[in-house]
PDB file of C-alpha atoms in Angstrom:
ATOM      1  CA  GLN A  18     142.673 107.786  94.189  1.00 92.00           C
ATOM      2  CA  VAL A  19     139.405 106.201  95.736  1.00 95.00           C
ATOM      3  CA  GLN A  20     140.141 103.364  97.980  1.00 96.00           C
ATOM      4  CA  LEU A  21     137.862 101.194 100.026  1.00 97.00           C
ATOM      5  CA  VAL A  22     139.344  98.562 102.089  1.00 97.00           C
ATOM      6  CA  GLU A  23     137.417  96.056 104.314  1.00 97.00           C
ATOM      7  CA  SER A  24     138.715  93.991 107.432  1.00 97.00           C
ATOM      8  CA  GLY A  25     137.274  92.027 110.058  1.00 97.00           C
ATOM      9  CA  GLY A  26     135.970  89.200 108.233  1.00 97.00           C
ATOM     10  CA  GLY A  27     136.440  85.475 109.639  1.00 97.00           C
ATOM     11  CA  LEU A  28     135.126  82.324 110.747  1.00 98.00           C
ATOM     12  CA  VAL A  29     132.555  82.316 113.540  1.00 98.00           C
ATOM     13  CA  GLN A  30     130.126  79.840 115.354  1.00 98.00           C
ATOM     14  CA  ALA A  31     126.382  80.543 114.816  1.00 98.00           C
ATOM     15  CA  GLY A  32     125.337  82.809 117.509  1.00 98.00           C
ATOM     16  CA  GLY A  33     128.716  84.632 117.552  1.00 98.00           C
ATOM     17  CA  SER A  34     129.457  88.207 116.593  1.00 98.00           C
ATOM     18  CA  LEU A  35     132.053  90.048 114.118  1.00 98.00           C
ATOM     19  CA  THR A  36     132.488  93.603 113.425  1.00 98.00           C
ATOM     20  CA  LEU A  37     133.454  94.558 109.859  1.00 98.00           C
ATOM     21  CA  SER A  38     135.445  97.710 108.884  1.00 98.00           C
ATOM     22  CA  CYS A  39     135.717  99.609 105.850  1.00 98.00           C
ATOM     23  CA  ALA A  40     138.358 102.476 105.328  1.00 97.00           C
ATOM     24  CA  ALA A  41     137.448 104.788 102.483  1.00 97.00           C
ATOM     25  CA  SER A  42     139.522 107.635 101.191  1.00 95.00           C
ATOM     26  CA  GLY A  43     139.911 109.660  98.193  1.00 93.00           C
ATOM     27  CA  ARG A  44     136.458 111.424  97.923  1.00 90.00           C
ATOM     28  CA  THR A  45     133.619 113.079  99.996  1.00 91.00           C
ATOM     29  CA  PHE A  46     131.412 110.197 100.472  1.00 94.00           C
ATOM     30  CA  TYR A  47     127.688 110.545 101.100  1.00 95.00           C
ATOM     31  CA  THR A  48     125.911 107.204 101.515  1.00 96.00           C
ATOM     32  CA  MET A  49     128.087 104.316 102.642  1.00 97.00           C
ATOM     33  CA  GLY A  50     126.642 100.743 102.825  1.00 98.00           C
ATOM     34  CA  TRP A  51     127.437  97.051 103.023  1.00 98.00           C
ATOM     35  CA  PHE A  52     126.261  94.357 100.453  1.00 98.00           C
ATOM     36  CA  ARG A  53     126.837  90.647 100.576  1.00 98.00           C
ATOM     37  CA  ARG A  54     127.027  87.795  98.005  1.00 98.00           C
ATOM     38  CA  ALA A  55     126.456  84.349  99.186  1.00 97.00           C
ATOM     39  CA  PRO A  56     127.687  81.285  97.262  1.00 92.00           C
ATOM     40  CA  GLY A  57     125.485  80.697  94.350  1.00 94.00           C
ATOM     41  CA  LYS A  58     123.450  83.896  94.927  1.00 96.00           C
ATOM     42  CA  GLU A  59     122.973  87.343  93.732  1.00 96.00           C
ATOM     43  CA  ARG A  60     124.553  90.239  95.504  1.00 97.00           C
ATOM     44  CA  GLU A  61     122.026  91.778  98.145  1.00 98.00           C
ATOM     45  CA  PHE A  62     121.994  94.861 100.171  1.00 98.00           C
ATOM     46  CA  VAL A  63     122.589  94.487 103.935  1.00 98.00           C
ATOM     47  CA  ALA A  64     122.748  98.110 105.405  1.00 98.00           C
ATOM     48  CA  ALA A  65     123.569 101.588 104.675  1.00 98.00           C
ATOM     49  CA  ILE A  66     123.912 104.737 106.447  1.00 98.00           C
ATOM     50  CA  SER A  67     123.882 108.472 105.689  1.00 96.00           C
ATOM     51  CA  ARG A  68     126.648 110.767 105.876  1.00 95.00           C
ATOM     52  CA  SER A  69     125.334 112.689 108.739  1.00 92.00           C
ATOM     53  CA  PHE A  70     122.358 112.591 111.268  1.00 91.00           C
ATOM     54  CA  GLY A  71     122.625 108.847 111.507  1.00 90.00           C
ATOM     55  CA  VAL A  72     119.915 107.824 109.008  1.00 96.00           C
ATOM     56  CA  ASP A  73     120.330 103.976 108.439  1.00 97.00           C
ATOM     57  CA  LYS A  74     118.457 101.359 106.524  1.00 98.00           C
ATOM     58  CA  TYR A  75     118.791  97.532 107.005  1.00 98.00           C
ATOM     59  CA  ALA A  76     117.671  94.398 105.024  1.00 98.00           C
ATOM     60  CA  ASP A  77     114.745  92.606 106.588  1.00 98.00           C
ATOM     61  CA  SER A  78     116.957  89.480 107.054  1.00 98.00           C
ATOM     62  CA  VAL A  79     119.603  91.513 109.309  1.00 98.00           C
ATOM     63  CA  LYS A  80     117.409  93.986 111.041  1.00 98.00           C
ATOM     64  CA  GLY A  81     117.724  93.797 114.941  1.00 98.00           C
ATOM     65  CA  ARG A  82     121.077  91.774 114.456  1.00 98.00           C
ATOM     66  CA  PHE A  83     123.238  94.194 112.604  1.00 98.00           C
ATOM     67  CA  THR A  84     124.293  97.706 113.208  1.00 98.00           C
ATOM     68  CA  ILE A  85     125.866 100.086 110.720  1.00 98.00           C
ATOM     69  CA  SER A  86     127.982 103.213 111.916  1.00 97.00           C
ATOM     70  CA  ARG A  87     130.447 105.500 110.659  1.00 97.00           C
ATOM     71  CA  GLN A  88     133.066 108.015 111.286  1.00 95.00           C
ATOM     72  CA  ASN A  89     133.936 110.924 109.114  1.00 92.00           C
ATOM     73  CA  ALA A  90     137.435 112.217 109.971  1.00 86.00           C
ATOM     74  CA  ASN A  91     138.458 115.812 109.372  1.00 81.00           C
ATOM     75  CA  ASN A  92     141.231 114.703 106.799  1.00 80.00           C
ATOM     76  CA  GLY A  93     138.142 113.448 104.615  1.00 79.00           C
ATOM     77  CA  ASN A  94     138.682 109.765 105.298  1.00 89.00           C
ATOM     78  CA  ASN A  95     135.488 107.772 106.227  1.00 94.00           C
ATOM     79  CA  THR A  96     135.309 104.574 108.141  1.00 96.00           C
ATOM     80  CA  VAL A  97     132.051 102.516 108.059  1.00 98.00           C
ATOM     81  CA  TYR A  98     131.462  99.639 110.466  1.00 98.00           C
ATOM     82  CA  LEU A  99     129.068  96.711 110.488  1.00 98.00           C
ATOM     83  CA  GLN A 100     128.454  95.188 113.900  1.00 98.00           C
ATOM     84  CA  MET A 101     127.056  91.751 113.383  1.00 98.00           C
ATOM     85  CA  ASN A 102     125.565  89.793 116.270  1.00 98.00           C
ATOM     86  CA  ASN A 103     123.743  86.396 116.573  1.00 98.00           C
ATOM     87  CA  LEU A 104     125.079  85.422 113.307  1.00 98.00           C
ATOM     88  CA  LYS A 105     123.378  82.583 111.450  1.00 98.00           C
ATOM     89  CA  PRO A 106     124.734  80.304 108.871  1.00 97.00           C
ATOM     90  CA  GLU A 107     122.766  82.071 106.159  1.00 97.00           C
ATOM     91  CA  ASP A 108     124.809  85.047 106.845  1.00 98.00           C
ATOM     92  CA  THR A 109     127.791  83.398 105.387  1.00 98.00           C
ATOM     93  CA  ALA A 110     128.954  85.469 102.432  1.00 98.00           C
ATOM     94  CA  VAL A 111     131.530  87.906 100.907  1.00 98.00           C
ATOM     95  CA  TYR A 112     130.694  91.207 102.352  1.00 98.00           C
ATOM     96  CA  PHE A 113     131.407  94.304 100.388  1.00 98.00           C
ATOM     97  CA  CYS A 114     131.530  98.079 101.319  1.00 98.00           C
ATOM     98  CA  ALA A 115     130.339 100.642  98.996  1.00 98.00           C
ATOM     99  CA  ALA A 116     130.182 104.332  98.756  1.00 97.00           C
ATOM    100  CA  GLU A 117     128.737 107.092  96.630  1.00 96.00           C
ATOM    101  CA  ALA A 118     129.796 110.599  96.052  1.00 93.00           C
ATOM    102  CA  ARG A 119     127.045 112.023  93.952  1.00 89.00           C
ATOM    103  CA  SER A 120     124.011 112.678  96.120  1.00 87.00           C
ATOM    104  CA  GLY A 121     125.474 115.792  97.953  1.00 87.00           C
ATOM    105  CA  SER A 122     122.842 114.835 100.787  1.00 88.00           C
ATOM    106  CA  LEU A 123     123.649 114.376 104.333  1.00 91.00           C
ATOM    107  CA  ARG A 124     120.563 112.437 104.956  1.00 94.00           C
ATOM    108  CA  TYR A 125     120.078 110.329 101.914  1.00 94.00           C
ATOM    109  CA  VAL A 126     120.459 106.551 102.017  1.00 96.00           C
ATOM    110  CA  ALA A 127     121.101 104.822  98.909  1.00 95.00           C
ATOM    111  CA  LEU A 128     119.619 101.168  98.660  1.00 96.00           C
ATOM    112  CA  ARG A 129     120.427  99.966  95.269  1.00 96.00           C
ATOM    113  CA  ALA A 130     123.785  98.561  94.224  1.00 97.00           C
ATOM    114  CA  GLY A 131     123.598 100.749  91.055  1.00 97.00           C
ATOM    115  CA  GLU A 132     123.787 103.875  93.132  1.00 97.00           C
ATOM    116  CA  TYR A 133     127.151 102.983  94.359  1.00 98.00           C
ATOM    117  CA  PRO A 134     129.999 103.685  91.910  1.00 97.00           C
ATOM    118  CA  TYR A 135     132.768 102.803  94.562  1.00 97.00           C
ATOM    119  CA  TRP A 136     133.475  99.253  95.879  1.00 98.00           C
ATOM    120  CA  GLY A 137     135.776  97.526  98.027  1.00 98.00           C
ATOM    121  CA  LYS A 138     137.205  93.971  97.189  1.00 98.00           C
ATOM    122  CA  GLY A 139     135.296  92.210 100.034  1.00 98.00           C
ATOM    123  CA  THR A 140     135.864  90.230 103.097  1.00 98.00           C
ATOM    124  CA  GLN A 141     134.654  86.693 103.756  1.00 98.00           C
ATOM    125  CA  VAL A 142     132.462  85.881 106.610  1.00 98.00           C
ATOM    126  CA  THR A 143     131.659  82.361 107.449  1.00 98.00           C
ATOM    127  CA  VAL A 144     129.229  81.186 110.066  1.00 98.00           C
ATOM    128  CA  SER A 145     129.420  77.643 111.061  1.00 98.00           C
ATOM    129  CA  SER A 146     126.366  75.887 112.531  1.00 93.00           C
TER     130      SER A 146
END
């Protein structure tokens, strides 16, 4: 059974930092990523990382402030992190972890939500001004 469980969200002041974690199990996952949905807005891509070789992509709005990383355990479980620094009120959103298991590529980074069949339930990040 595939499970993606996010943690690490919370309330932080502008300029502060948070680290989100996503524990994924049940499949061999290739690209893993983070998306977010702010109140009244569409879901948007935040960051994604390949299975190996550390290939990563970021939305322009978070580039230089957020860092994505991952650990692939020998038992098949994967954990992806999102280190968020210099947070701004506009970063307030529900953050979702996503994973895909189709590409078979160690370097591929999926950018579109439609490429990810597996999703977590989300974790709330609120940045106060």
